[in-house]
Structure formats: C-alpha cells, structure tokens
GROMACS .gro file of C-alpha atoms in nm:
model
  466
    1MET     CA    1   2.107  -0.518  -1.501
    2ILE     CA    2   1.748  -0.444  -1.614
    3PRO     CA    3   1.762  -0.358  -1.988
    4VAL     CA    4   1.529  -0.065  -2.052
    5GLN     CA    5   1.238  -0.143  -2.281
    6GLY     CA    6   1.057   0.085  -2.522
    7PHE     CA    7   1.342   0.297  -2.660
    8GLN     CA    8   1.512   0.065  -2.908
    9GLY     CA    9   1.689   0.272  -3.174
   10LYS     CA   10   1.593   0.602  -3.004
   11ILE     CA   11   1.813   0.870  -2.854
   12VAL     CA   12   1.760   0.912  -2.479
   13ALA     CA   13   1.934   1.187  -2.284
   14VAL     CA   14   2.057   1.132  -1.927
   15LEU     CA   15   2.119   1.429  -1.697
   16GLY     CA   16   2.334   1.358  -1.391
   17LEU     CA   17   2.599   1.088  -1.380
   18GLY     CA   18   2.592   0.966  -1.024
   19ARG     CA   19   2.500   0.610  -0.931
   20SER     CA   20   2.150   0.616  -1.081
   21GLY     CA   21   2.245   0.817  -1.392
   22ARG     CA   22   2.533   0.592  -1.488
   23ALA     CA   23   2.322   0.281  -1.433
   24ALA     CA   24   2.037   0.430  -1.638
   25ALA     CA   25   2.269   0.503  -1.931
   26VAL     CA   26   2.410   0.149  -1.930
   27ALA     CA   27   2.061  -0.006  -1.898
   28LEU     CA   28   1.930   0.209  -2.183
   29ALA     CA   29   2.213   0.091  -2.407
   30ALA     CA   30   2.148  -0.269  -2.307
   31GLY     CA   31   1.789  -0.226  -2.421
   32GLY     CA   32   1.890  -0.094  -2.762
   33ALA     CA   33   1.859   0.279  -2.697
   34GLN     CA   34   2.125   0.536  -2.783
   35PRO     CA   35   2.200   0.721  -2.456
   36VAL     CA   36   2.362   1.063  -2.461
   37VAL     CA   37   2.475   1.189  -2.122
   38TRP     CA   38   2.567   1.510  -1.943
   39ASP     CA   39   2.671   1.630  -1.598
   40ASP     CA   40   2.775   1.972  -1.471
   41SER     CA   41   3.085   1.811  -1.321
   42ALA     CA   42   3.383   1.777  -1.553
   43VAL     CA   43   3.509   1.488  -1.339
   44ALA     CA   44   3.180   1.298  -1.389
   45ARG     CA   45   3.187   1.372  -1.762
   46ASP     CA   46   3.543   1.245  -1.795
   47ALA     CA   47   3.454   0.925  -1.610
   48ALA     CA   48   3.152   0.872  -1.838
   49HIS     CA   49   3.365   0.930  -2.147
   50ASP     CA   50   3.624   0.683  -2.023
   51ALA     CA   51   3.340   0.431  -1.974
   52GLY     CA   52   3.244   0.467  -2.339
   53LEU     CA   53   2.931   0.680  -2.292
   54ASP     CA   54   2.841   0.942  -2.552
   55LEU     CA   55   2.857   1.296  -2.410
   56ARG     CA   56   2.620   1.567  -2.529
   57ASP     CA   57   2.611   1.917  -2.379
   58LEU     CA   58   2.243   1.938  -2.290
   59THR     CA   59   2.279   2.304  -2.192
   60LYS     CA   60   2.332   2.417  -2.552
   61PRO     CA   61   2.048   2.533  -2.781
   62GLY     CA   62   1.913   2.252  -2.997
   63ALA     CA   63   2.054   1.980  -2.769
   64PHE     CA   64   1.720   1.799  -2.763
   65ALA     CA   65   1.686   1.759  -3.137
   66GLY     CA   66   1.592   1.396  -3.202
   67VAL     CA   67   1.580   1.308  -2.829
   68ALA     CA   68   1.291   1.078  -2.730
   69CYS     CA   69   1.315   1.124  -2.352
   70LEU     CA   70   1.521   1.290  -2.078
   71ILE     CA   71   1.616   1.081  -1.772
   72VAL     CA   72   1.701   1.291  -1.466
   73SER     CA   73   1.897   1.185  -1.158
   74PRO     CA   74   1.704   1.229  -0.831
   75GLY     CA   75   1.926   1.499  -0.683
   76ILE     CA   76   1.848   1.746  -0.964
   77PRO     CA   77   1.551   1.981  -0.894
   78HIS     CA   78   1.290   1.968  -1.166
   79LEU     CA   79   1.036   2.216  -1.028
   80TYR     CA   80   1.125   2.372  -0.691
   81PRO     CA   81   1.299   2.583  -0.579
   82ALA     CA   82   1.348   2.640  -0.955
   83PRO     CA   83   1.350   2.407  -1.256
   84ASN     CA   84   1.693   2.300  -1.370
   85PRO     CA   85   1.763   2.480  -1.703
   86VAL     CA   86   1.816   2.152  -1.887
   87ILE     CA   87   1.481   2.020  -1.767
   88ALA     CA   88   1.313   2.346  -1.866
   89ALA     CA   89   1.468   2.311  -2.212
   90ALA     CA   90   1.327   1.958  -2.240
   91TRP     CA   91   0.980   2.090  -2.152
   92ASP     CA   92   1.011   2.357  -2.420
   93ALA     CA   93   1.115   2.092  -2.674
   94ASP     CA   94   0.819   1.866  -2.575
   95VAL     CA   95   1.060   1.595  -2.462
   96PRO     CA   96   0.913   1.372  -2.187
   97VAL     CA   97   1.106   1.380  -1.858
   98ASP     CA   98   1.137   1.067  -1.641
   99ASN     CA   99   1.378   0.905  -1.398
  100ASP     CA  100   1.529   0.562  -1.339
  101ILE     CA  101   1.232   0.456  -1.122
  102GLY     CA  102   0.996   0.514  -1.413
  103LEU     CA  103   1.228   0.320  -1.644
  104PHE     CA  104   1.240   0.033  -1.396
  105PHE     CA  105   0.863  -0.007  -1.372
  106ARG     CA  106   0.818   0.002  -1.749
  107SER     CA  107   1.099  -0.253  -1.801
  108PHE     CA  108   1.093  -0.500  -1.510
  109ALA     CA  109   0.832  -0.742  -1.650
  110THR     CA  110   0.945  -0.945  -1.952
  111ALA     CA  111   0.815  -1.226  -2.171
  112ASP     CA  112   1.021  -1.471  -1.962
  113TRP     CA  113   0.765  -1.433  -1.685
  114ASP     CA  114   0.517  -1.642  -1.885
  115SER     CA  115   0.719  -1.951  -1.792
  116PHE     CA  116   0.742  -1.870  -1.419
  117ASP     CA  117   0.541  -2.068  -1.165
  118ILE     CA  118   0.522  -1.765  -0.931
  119GLN     CA  119   0.514  -1.415  -1.073
  120PRO     CA  120   0.782  -1.180  -0.934
  121ARG     CA  121   0.660  -0.905  -0.703
  122VAL     CA  122   0.771  -0.552  -0.620
  123ILE     CA  123   0.734  -0.400  -0.272
  124ALA     CA  124   0.798  -0.024  -0.267
  125VAL     CA  125   0.853   0.162   0.062
  126THR     CA  126   0.830   0.538   0.110
  127GLY     CA  127   0.775   0.781   0.397
  128SER     CA  128   0.978   1.031   0.597
  129ASN     CA  129   1.141   0.818   0.867
  130GLY     CA  130   1.206   0.446   0.886
  131LYS     CA  131   1.180   0.361   0.518
  132SER     CA  132   1.538   0.230   0.497
  133THR     CA  133   1.494   0.009   0.803
  134THR     CA  134   1.152  -0.110   0.684
  135ALA     CA  135   1.282  -0.198   0.337
  136ALA     CA  136   1.591  -0.373   0.473
  137LEU     CA  137   1.383  -0.563   0.730
  138ILE     CA  138   1.137  -0.683   0.462
  139HIS     CA  139   1.429  -0.803   0.253
  140HIS     CA  140   1.586  -0.979   0.554
  141ILE     CA  141   1.259  -1.153   0.644
  142LEU     CA  142   1.210  -1.274   0.288
  143VAL     CA  143   1.563  -1.412   0.258
  144GLU     CA  144   1.548  -1.580   0.600
  145ASN     CA  145   1.224  -1.749   0.492
  146GLY     CA  146   1.376  -1.885   0.173
  147ARG     CA  147   1.221  -1.633  -0.066
  148PRO     CA  148   1.455  -1.498  -0.336
  149ALA     CA  149   1.475  -1.121  -0.297
  150GLN     CA  150   1.672  -0.815  -0.404
  151LEU     CA  151   1.701  -0.478  -0.226
  152ALA     CA  152   1.740  -0.160  -0.431
  153GLY     CA  153   1.643   0.203  -0.487
  154ASN     CA  154   1.746   0.457  -0.227
  155ILE     CA  155   1.921   0.174  -0.041
  156GLY     CA  156   2.148  -0.097  -0.176
  157ARG     CA  157   2.181  -0.104  -0.554
  158GLY     CA  158   2.029   0.127  -0.814
  159VAL     CA  159   1.699  -0.004  -0.949
  160LEU     CA  160   1.834  -0.065  -1.298
  161ASP     CA  161   2.153  -0.223  -1.166
  162ILE     CA  162   1.980  -0.527  -1.012
  163GLU     CA  163   1.944  -0.864  -1.186
  164PRO     CA  164   1.638  -0.953  -1.395
  165ALA     CA  165   1.377  -1.126  -1.183
  166HIS     CA  166   1.380  -1.500  -1.115
  167ASP     CA  167   1.075  -1.720  -1.067
  168GLY     CA  168   0.900  -1.607  -0.748
  169GLU     CA  169   1.151  -1.332  -0.667
  170VAL     CA  170   1.058  -1.019  -0.470
  171VAL     CA  171   1.226  -0.684  -0.534
  172VAL     CA  172   1.211  -0.448  -0.235
  173LEU     CA  173   1.256  -0.081  -0.320
  174GLU     CA  174   1.313   0.210  -0.087
  175LEU     CA  175   1.191   0.524  -0.265
  176SER     CA  176   1.257   0.882  -0.157
  177SER     CA  177   1.034   1.177  -0.241
  178TYR     CA  178   1.292   1.282  -0.501
  179GLN     CA  179   1.233   0.950  -0.677
  180THR     CA  180   0.855   0.926  -0.649
  181ASP     CA  181   0.799   1.288  -0.750
  182LEU     CA  182   0.913   1.249  -1.111
  183ALA     CA  183   0.864   0.883  -1.207
  184ARG     CA  184   0.611   0.851  -1.491
  185SER     CA  185   0.530   0.492  -1.401
  186MET     CA  186   0.501   0.335  -1.055
  187THR     CA  187   0.313   0.006  -1.029
  188PRO     CA  188   0.435  -0.189  -0.725
  189ASP     CA  189   0.241  -0.492  -0.609
  190VAL     CA  190   0.267  -0.372  -0.249
  191ALA     CA  191   0.325  -0.009  -0.150
  192VAL     CA  192   0.425   0.095   0.203
  193PHE     CA  193   0.390   0.440   0.363
  194THR     CA  194   0.569   0.463   0.697
  195ASN     CA  195   0.492   0.815   0.823
  196LEU     CA  196   0.521   1.181   0.734
  197SER     CA  197   0.714   1.465   0.897
  198PRO     CA  198   0.857   1.787   0.748
  199ASP     CA  199   1.166   1.731   0.533
  200HIS     CA  200   1.305   1.851   0.199
  201LEU     CA  201   1.060   2.141   0.212
  202ASP     CA  202   1.261   2.364  -0.023
  203ARG     CA  203   1.268   2.089  -0.288
  204HIS     CA  204   0.890   2.045  -0.272
  205ALA     CA  205   0.781   2.404  -0.193
  206GLY     CA  206   0.645   2.309   0.148
  207LEU     CA  207   0.488   2.020   0.334
  208GLY     CA  208   0.197   1.986   0.092
  209GLY     CA  209   0.428   1.935  -0.204
  210TYR     CA  210   0.639   1.690  -0.006
  211PHE     CA  211   0.333   1.485   0.084
  212ALA     CA  212   0.207   1.499  -0.275
  213ALA     CA  213   0.536   1.347  -0.391
  214LYS     CA  214   0.499   1.059  -0.146
  215ARG     CA  215   0.132   1.007  -0.232
  216ARG     CA  216   0.215   0.951  -0.601
  217LEU     CA  217   0.333   0.600  -0.515
  218PHE     CA  218  -0.028   0.512  -0.432
  219ALA     CA  219  -0.195   0.715  -0.705
  220GLU     CA  220   0.008   0.629  -1.016
  221GLY     CA  221  -0.126   0.291  -1.121
  222GLY     CA  222  -0.228   0.182  -0.773
  223PRO     CA  223  -0.080  -0.111  -0.576
  224ASP     CA  224  -0.265  -0.438  -0.521
  225ARG     CA  225  -0.202  -0.397  -0.147
  226ALA     CA  226  -0.112  -0.091   0.056
  227VAL     CA  227   0.047  -0.082   0.402
  228ILE     CA  228  -0.020   0.259   0.552
  229GLY     CA  229   0.112   0.415   0.873
  230VAL     CA  230  -0.187   0.598   1.019
  231ASP     CA  231  -0.028   0.781   1.312
  232GLU     CA  232  -0.049   1.108   1.114
  233ALA     CA  233  -0.342   1.263   0.929
  234GLU     CA  234  -0.168   1.218   0.595
  235GLY     CA  235  -0.153   0.841   0.638
  236ARG     CA  236  -0.519   0.825   0.736
  237TYR     CA  237  -0.599   1.031   0.426
  238ILE     CA  238  -0.416   0.789   0.195
  239ALA     CA  239  -0.581   0.488   0.360
  240ASN     CA  240  -0.925   0.643   0.319
  241GLN     CA  241  -0.856   0.729  -0.045
  242LEU     CA  242  -0.774   0.365  -0.121
  243ILE     CA  243  -1.051   0.175   0.058
  244GLU     CA  244  -1.391   0.089  -0.089
  245GLY     CA  245  -1.551   0.058   0.254
  246ALA     CA  246  -1.520  -0.096   0.600
  247GLY     CA  247  -1.337  -0.428   0.600
  248ASP     CA  248  -1.151  -0.367   0.273
  249ASP     CA  249  -0.838  -0.574   0.334
  250ARG     CA  250  -0.646  -0.436   0.041
  251VAL     CA  251  -0.531  -0.169   0.286
  252ILE     CA  252  -0.343  -0.266   0.602
  253ARG     CA  253  -0.329   0.009   0.863
  254VAL     CA  254  -0.017   0.026   1.079
  255SER     CA  255   0.045   0.211   1.405
  256SER     CA  256   0.294   0.236   1.687
  257GLY     CA  257   0.134   0.329   2.015
  258GLN     CA  258  -0.239   0.304   1.943
  259LYS     CA  259  -0.473   0.009   1.916
  260LEU     CA  260  -0.645  -0.005   1.579
  261ALA     CA  261  -1.005  -0.122   1.577
  262GLY     CA  262  -1.256  -0.209   1.305
  263GLN     CA  263  -1.325  -0.494   1.066
  264GLY     CA  264  -1.030  -0.422   0.837
  265TRP     CA  265  -0.673  -0.550   0.842
  266SER     CA  266  -0.439  -0.380   1.090
  267VAL     CA  267  -0.101  -0.431   1.254
  268PHE     CA  268  -0.004  -0.223   1.556
  269ALA     CA  269   0.248  -0.220   1.840
  270ARG     CA  270   0.178  -0.119   2.199
  271LYS     CA  271   0.419  -0.149   2.493
  272GLY     CA  272   0.656  -0.360   2.284
  273PHE     CA  273   0.401  -0.611   2.153
  274LEU     CA  274   0.299  -0.637   1.788
  275SER     CA  275  -0.059  -0.747   1.716
  276GLU     CA  276  -0.219  -0.837   1.386
  277HIS     CA  277  -0.599  -0.804   1.362
  278ARG     CA  278  -0.835  -0.910   1.084
  279LYS     CA  279  -1.212  -0.887   1.087
  280GLY     CA  280  -1.211  -0.773   1.447
  281ARG     CA  281  -0.998  -1.049   1.599
  282GLN     CA  282  -0.629  -1.104   1.666
  283VAL     CA  283  -0.460  -1.349   1.430
  284GLY     CA  284  -0.092  -1.296   1.514
  285SER     CA  285   0.142  -1.138   1.769
  286ILE     CA  286   0.514  -1.085   1.835
  287ASP     CA  287   0.701  -0.970   2.145
  288LEU     CA  288   0.934  -0.706   1.999
  289ARG     CA  289   1.109  -0.615   2.324
  290SER     CA  290   1.383  -0.874   2.290
  291ILE     CA  291   1.471  -0.794   1.928
  292GLY     CA  292   1.802  -0.610   1.955
  293GLY     CA  293   1.802  -0.475   1.599
  294LEU     CA  294   1.470  -0.293   1.649
  295PRO     CA  295   1.488  -0.080   1.964
  296GLY     CA  296   1.226   0.183   2.044
  297ALA     CA  297   0.874   0.270   1.938
  298HIS     CA  298   0.986   0.408   1.601
  299ASN     CA  299   1.145   0.074   1.512
  300HIS     CA  300   0.835  -0.105   1.634
  301GLN     CA  301   0.641   0.094   1.373
  302ASN     CA  302   0.895  -0.022   1.112
  303ALA     CA  303   0.849  -0.379   1.235
  304CYS     CA  304   0.471  -0.351   1.196
  305ALA     CA  305   0.504  -0.222   0.840
  306ALA     CA  306   0.752  -0.494   0.743
  307TYR     CA  307   0.539  -0.762   0.908
  308ALA     CA  308   0.230  -0.644   0.720
  309ALA     CA  309   0.409  -0.634   0.384
  310CYS     CA  310   0.542  -0.988   0.431
  311ARG     CA  311   0.200  -1.115   0.537
  312THR     CA  312   0.059  -0.994   0.203
  313LEU     CA  313   0.300  -1.239   0.037
  314GLY     CA  314   0.175  -1.530   0.245
  315LEU     CA  315   0.451  -1.556   0.505
  316GLY     CA  316   0.340  -1.684   0.847
  317PRO     CA  317   0.379  -1.496   1.176
  318LYS     CA  318   0.623  -1.748   1.322
  319GLY     CA  319   0.856  -1.730   1.024
  320ILE     CA  320   0.847  -1.352   1.032
  321GLU     CA  321   0.919  -1.345   1.406
  322ALA     CA  322   1.216  -1.580   1.372
  323ALA     CA  323   1.364  -1.362   1.099
  324MET     CA  324   1.315  -1.045   1.304
  325GLN     CA  325   1.512  -1.201   1.589
  326SER     CA  326   1.817  -1.227   1.362
  327TYR     CA  327   1.783  -0.883   1.204
  328PRO     CA  328   2.112  -0.699   1.267
  329GLY     CA  329   1.988  -0.345   1.202
  330LEU     CA  330   2.127  -0.094   0.956
  331PRO     CA  331   2.444   0.112   0.996
  332HIS     CA  332   2.378   0.460   1.135
  333ARG     CA  333   2.021   0.375   1.237
  334SER     CA  334   1.998   0.284   1.607
  335GLN     CA  335   2.323   0.093   1.550
  336LEU     CA  336   2.473  -0.067   1.858
  337VAL     CA  337   2.844   0.022   1.858
  338GLY     CA  338   2.947  -0.136   2.188
  339LYS     CA  339   2.913  -0.153   2.567
  340LYS     CA  340   3.157  -0.097   2.849
  341ASP     CA  341   3.104  -0.080   3.225
  342GLY     CA  342   2.728  -0.067   3.178
  343VAL     CA  343   2.742   0.223   2.926
  344THR     CA  344   2.603   0.161   2.576
  345PHE     CA  345   2.710   0.353   2.264
  346VAL     CA  346   2.447   0.388   1.988
  347ASN     CA  347   2.496   0.546   1.644
  348ASP     CA  348   2.180   0.701   1.493
  349SER     CA  349   2.352   0.947   1.258
  350LYS     CA  350   2.063   0.901   1.013
  351ALA     CA  351   1.844   1.099   1.255
  352THR     CA  352   1.896   1.410   1.045
  353ASN     CA  353   1.569   1.587   1.131
  354VAL     CA  354   1.383   1.679   1.447
  355GLU     CA  355   1.121   1.405   1.416
  356SER     CA  356   1.365   1.117   1.370
  357ALA     CA  357   1.583   1.245   1.655
  358ALA     CA  358   1.276   1.271   1.879
  359GLN     CA  359   1.198   0.906   1.805
  360ALA     CA  360   1.554   0.806   1.895
  361LEU     CA  361   1.533   0.996   2.224
  362GLN     CA  362   1.224   0.797   2.318
  363ALA     CA  363   1.397   0.463   2.259
  364PHE     CA  364   1.619   0.472   2.569
  365PRO     CA  365   1.549   0.571   2.931
  366THR     CA  366   1.871   0.763   3.020
  367ILE     CA  367   2.074   0.933   2.750
  368ARG     CA  368   2.398   1.126   2.706
  369TRP     CA  369   2.296   1.291   2.380
  370ILE     CA  370   2.538   1.395   2.105
  371CYS     CA  371   2.358   1.630   1.869
  372GLY     CA  372   2.402   1.923   1.635
  373GLY     CA  373   2.501   2.003   1.280
  374LEU     CA  374   2.342   2.200   0.998
  375GLN     CA  375   1.995   2.285   1.126
  376LYS     CA  376   1.692   2.230   0.906
  377GLU     CA  377   1.398   2.462   0.852
  378GLY     CA  378   1.163   2.495   1.151
  379GLY     CA  379   1.413   2.495   1.436
  380LEU     CA  380   1.426   2.255   1.730
  381GLY     CA  381   1.093   2.327   1.897
  382GLY     CA  382   0.958   1.983   1.813
  383LEU     CA  383   1.234   1.822   2.020
  384LEU     CA  384   1.166   2.000   2.347
  385PRO     CA  385   0.880   1.771   2.463
  386HIS     CA  386   1.109   1.468   2.417
  387LEU     CA  387   1.410   1.567   2.627
  388GLY     CA  388   1.297   1.395   2.947
  389SER     CA  389   1.539   1.106   2.903
  390VAL     CA  390   1.835   1.335   2.828
  391VAL     CA  391   2.076   1.370   3.119
  392LYS     CA  392   2.296   1.606   2.919
  393ALA     CA  393   2.344   1.716   2.557
  394TYR     CA  394   2.688   1.742   2.397
  395VAL     CA  395   2.654   1.969   2.093
  396ILE     CA  396   2.871   1.957   1.780
  397GLY     CA  397   2.877   2.152   1.454
  398ARG     CA  398   2.941   2.505   1.335
  399GLU     CA  399   2.607   2.615   1.485
  400ALA     CA  400   2.670   2.439   1.816
  401ALA     CA  401   2.620   2.743   2.038
  402ASP     CA  402   2.288   2.837   1.877
  403PHE     CA  403   2.177   2.474   1.880
  404ALA     CA  404   2.253   2.447   2.252
  405ARG     CA  405   2.062   2.770   2.330
  406GLN     CA  406   1.747   2.620   2.177
  407LEU     CA  407   1.753   2.316   2.409
  408SER     CA  408   1.572   2.493   2.691
  409GLY     CA  409   1.523   2.275   2.996
  410ALA     CA  410   1.817   2.047   2.919
  411GLU     CA  411   2.178   2.078   3.031
  412ALA     CA  412   2.390   2.132   2.720
  413GLU     CA  413   2.763   2.160   2.664
  414VAL     CA  414   2.907   2.311   2.345
  415CYS     CA  415   3.172   2.065   2.227
  416GLY     CA  416   3.211   2.160   1.861
  417THR     CA  417   3.369   1.842   1.733
  418MET     CA  418   3.283   1.473   1.756
  419ASP     CA  419   3.600   1.369   1.935
  420VAL     CA  420   3.541   1.620   2.214
  421ALA     CA  421   3.170   1.532   2.243
  422VAL     CA  422   3.225   1.156   2.264
  423ALA     CA  423   3.513   1.190   2.512
  424ARG     CA  424   3.311   1.419   2.742
  425ALA     CA  425   2.996   1.205   2.720
  426ALA     CA  426   3.191   0.885   2.786
  427ALA     CA  427   3.365   1.041   3.087
  428ASP     CA  428   3.034   1.158   3.234
  429ALA     CA  429   2.826   0.846   3.159
  430GLN     CA  430   2.711   0.621   3.443
  431PRO     CA  431   2.618   0.249   3.428
  432GLY     CA  432   2.280   0.202   3.261
  433GLU     CA  433   2.313   0.514   3.045
  434VAL     CA  434   2.334   0.535   2.665
  435VAL     CA  435   2.571   0.762   2.472
  436LEU     CA  436   2.353   0.834   2.170
  437LEU     CA  437   2.440   1.013   1.848
  438ALA     CA  438   2.107   1.144   1.711
  439PRO     CA  439   2.203   1.479   1.557
  440ALA     CA  440   1.861   1.625   1.459
  441ALA     CA  441   2.050   1.809   1.185
  442ALA     CA  442   2.221   1.757   0.852
  443SER     CA  443   2.590   1.670   0.847
  444PHE     CA  444   2.721   1.896   0.572
  445ASP     CA  445   2.873   2.163   0.797
  446GLN     CA  446   3.143   1.916   0.905
  447TYR     CA  447   3.100   1.595   0.700
  448ASP     CA  448   3.027   1.487   0.344
  449SER     CA  449   2.737   1.268   0.455
  450PHE     CA  450   2.552   1.131   0.757
  451GLU     CA  451   2.745   0.807   0.698
  452ALA     CA  452   3.078   0.988   0.739
  453ARG     CA  453   2.949   1.151   1.058
  454GLY     CA  454   2.837   0.813   1.194
  455ASP     CA  455   3.170   0.655   1.106
  456ASP     CA  456   3.348   0.929   1.301
  457PHE     CA  457   3.125   0.862   1.602
  458ILE     CA  458   3.208   0.491   1.579
  459ARG     CA  459   3.580   0.566   1.569
  460GLN     CA  460   3.561   0.792   1.873
  461ALA     CA  461   3.334   0.548   2.058
  462LYS     CA  462   3.583   0.268   2.004
  463VAL     CA  463   3.851   0.488   2.157
  464ALA     CA  464   3.626   0.534   2.462
  465LEU     CA  465   3.547   0.162   2.470
  466GLY     CA  466   3.917   0.084   2.474
   0.00000   0.00000   0.00000
C-alpha cells in the first residue's frame, strides 16, 4: 500500500467504493487522514462498514463541513454528461476534488528514496487502443531483464494498492481518460501516448474533450521523456507541443506503417520489422513477425511504444527483443485460444470499438468474424474499408440484425448468441482460417463485461476444439 501524504489529521471524503475507492480510503487512513466514504449502492456501503470504514452520506446538505478534499472513483462523471450531485456540492463548498491517481503522484516519493542508489521511476501509458498491451509489455520486458517493476492503474492493481517503491524499481501505470481527466497531479518520468480514436464521447462531450483528457498526462507537470504515437494528428500535435526543436530526443515518435525521418529519436514498424533511429541513423531493429504474443500491425505499434519506453531506461535492444519473444499476450486481446485442423481461434473481446476491431481484422489474412453487441456512437462505417479479409461475419447481440445490415459488402449471418456463432463459424472454417472474436461493440447487452464475453467465447471455442 502507498500511504497518502499531505492529509494527516484531516477529513477526506471518498465517493465510490469500487476497487480504487476502497483502496484510496485505506491508503488515506494509513497516511493519517480520517476518510469518510459513500456509495450509492447499499451493498457497497455495507461492505465498507463491515471493513471498518466510516460512512457519511455525502448527498445530504452540510456533508462537506470540515472536509479537506473529495476523492472520486473514475467511473463517476464529474462534468459531462452532467456533474454528479455530490461533486457539484463539493465545488459549491470549495472542497478540492481529486482521484486516486492524483493521490498516488503526490505520495509515491518518500524520504526513504534518499538512501536509494537508483531512484524509482514511473512510466504512465494512455491512449485509445493498445494501452493495456503496451503497459503489460513494458512490465514484462523490465521483469525479464532483471528490473524490479510493478504494474497498476487501469490494469493489475489499483495505484494505491501497490507496494512502496524499492531501490531502482519501475512502476508501470495504464491510465484511462477517466483517470487522467481529474487527477490534480501527474508527474511520470516517462509518459506514453499510443493513439487516439473516438471513444467515451458522452463522458467527455465529444472527441475534443476526450483528447484533452488524454493530453493532460503530458501537460500537468510534464514527463522527462515522452513516447508519442504519431499516426494521428493528435499525436503529432502533442509531440510538437513538447519539443524545443529538431533533434530534441526527449520526445520519441512511434509509428506502425510509416518510416519516420529526421534527426530526432523515433521507433517505427514496417512490414513486421521494428527500427529504432537516432540522429538520422538506425541504431536497433527487431523482427516482430515471429513474436506470437504480438500479432498484427496494431500490436507492432504497441511493441514500438514499449521498446521506446524501455530504451529510455537504458535497456538494450537485444534484451528487449528476448523479452518480447516470451511475452504471452493479455487475455481478451488477440489471445490465442487454440488450433485444430488448421483453424485458429483468437479472442479479441477487448476490441469494443470500431477502430480496435478494424486493427484486429487487419492482423489475419482470412477470417471467420464473430462480432456484434451494444453499438457505440458513430455506427460501423469505419469498419467497411477493413472487411477484405472477412470470409463471413457471424453476428451476436440484441442488435444483431441491425449490425449485420450495416456490414455492406460482407456476407453476414445473424446468430444472436455466442454459442450459435462459434458453432457456425467453426463448422464453416477451412484450414488456414481464423475464427476471430472482435466485437466492435460494447458487451453490456448480453454480458457484464468484455471479459465475461471473452470467457464465453473461450468456452465455446474449446467445445469446437474438442
């Protein structure tokens, strides 16, 4: 646990008692604060009471009397589509609002660091797609190269639930827009931006607000090094905002599919080969084609970002390459489930939007595609240019018929449920084809989470695999 600093003897309110809220309350108490907690759910309140936490109904008038700060869980809207009433009450009472990410950055460094030979470091990863894989891959590379490391944030453990840093340790954080949007302090040593595509638009009042939330990681305090995916205009904008001129190697540009030129520091992948360039010449390269845990151009972008982040810490190309070879991949993200009679089953349930599904469709040459679910804003038009590898789509979800109608140019069968879709795809599949779950939609019409949807696919695939 990271005891929270700066609130000793003060009352701090915590709104939302999920993983991050509970951890924040415990960490505040460990640092000498007096946390008072609230959640709209009676079940969550009862669990907090049983754990010894002090409940306070933050919805009542006067609830913020004597409160020094309000800590908000990431799932609670603080501005759009409308401010949560408790947050609005905190504003009216002039009570600062923060989240567990802000608490982490103000509390991570301690006086113990004065005795360390190597100062601990924080690498923070954000972006629309690939941030989980990039963060997990960085962590894997560090561990495989003998560097102590912890993985936390939107993946792994909550940021305040990790252990205090050891000499030379690296903490790798995956941060969502919900987390970066509200944190009052963000000072990573290395910040990574993977890419940007439309997502969570209602929460951020459009694409501009969504991008602004991501950009805060690079504007609040400023990292010593920045690894920036420049395949979209937003990434190029961030990179330009950070540099002092040509050749500024504090910024490492990353791309998948285009060669990056210039005198600066860049890492890019083309046709399955990663290349690192500095001052106009190549200084490192990796053949990514044989790395089973990183299939497809989108994962090659993740590999470039992870490679660049690890290079900023002094790791050599050969050590990074060896670690990548043993990277197993993450569940529900281009996850190899099994093979039978030349047919491969791949679970990419995390492909919950059009852009991530389009990337998955470009990773394999011949696909039996299982898709569908709760459609996101904007429709499926962005997928249509990427259906060339799809032999047939097998559509699930409550909106399956409408989803199938939008897939113009591709054969589509309305299956409704996962068991039907997997059985039909497996029966139709020929040697050399991939049965791919890449839904391009949220899961909540049929499942509690994308993980539950992916687990169902795995169960049905194992039936097909025998």
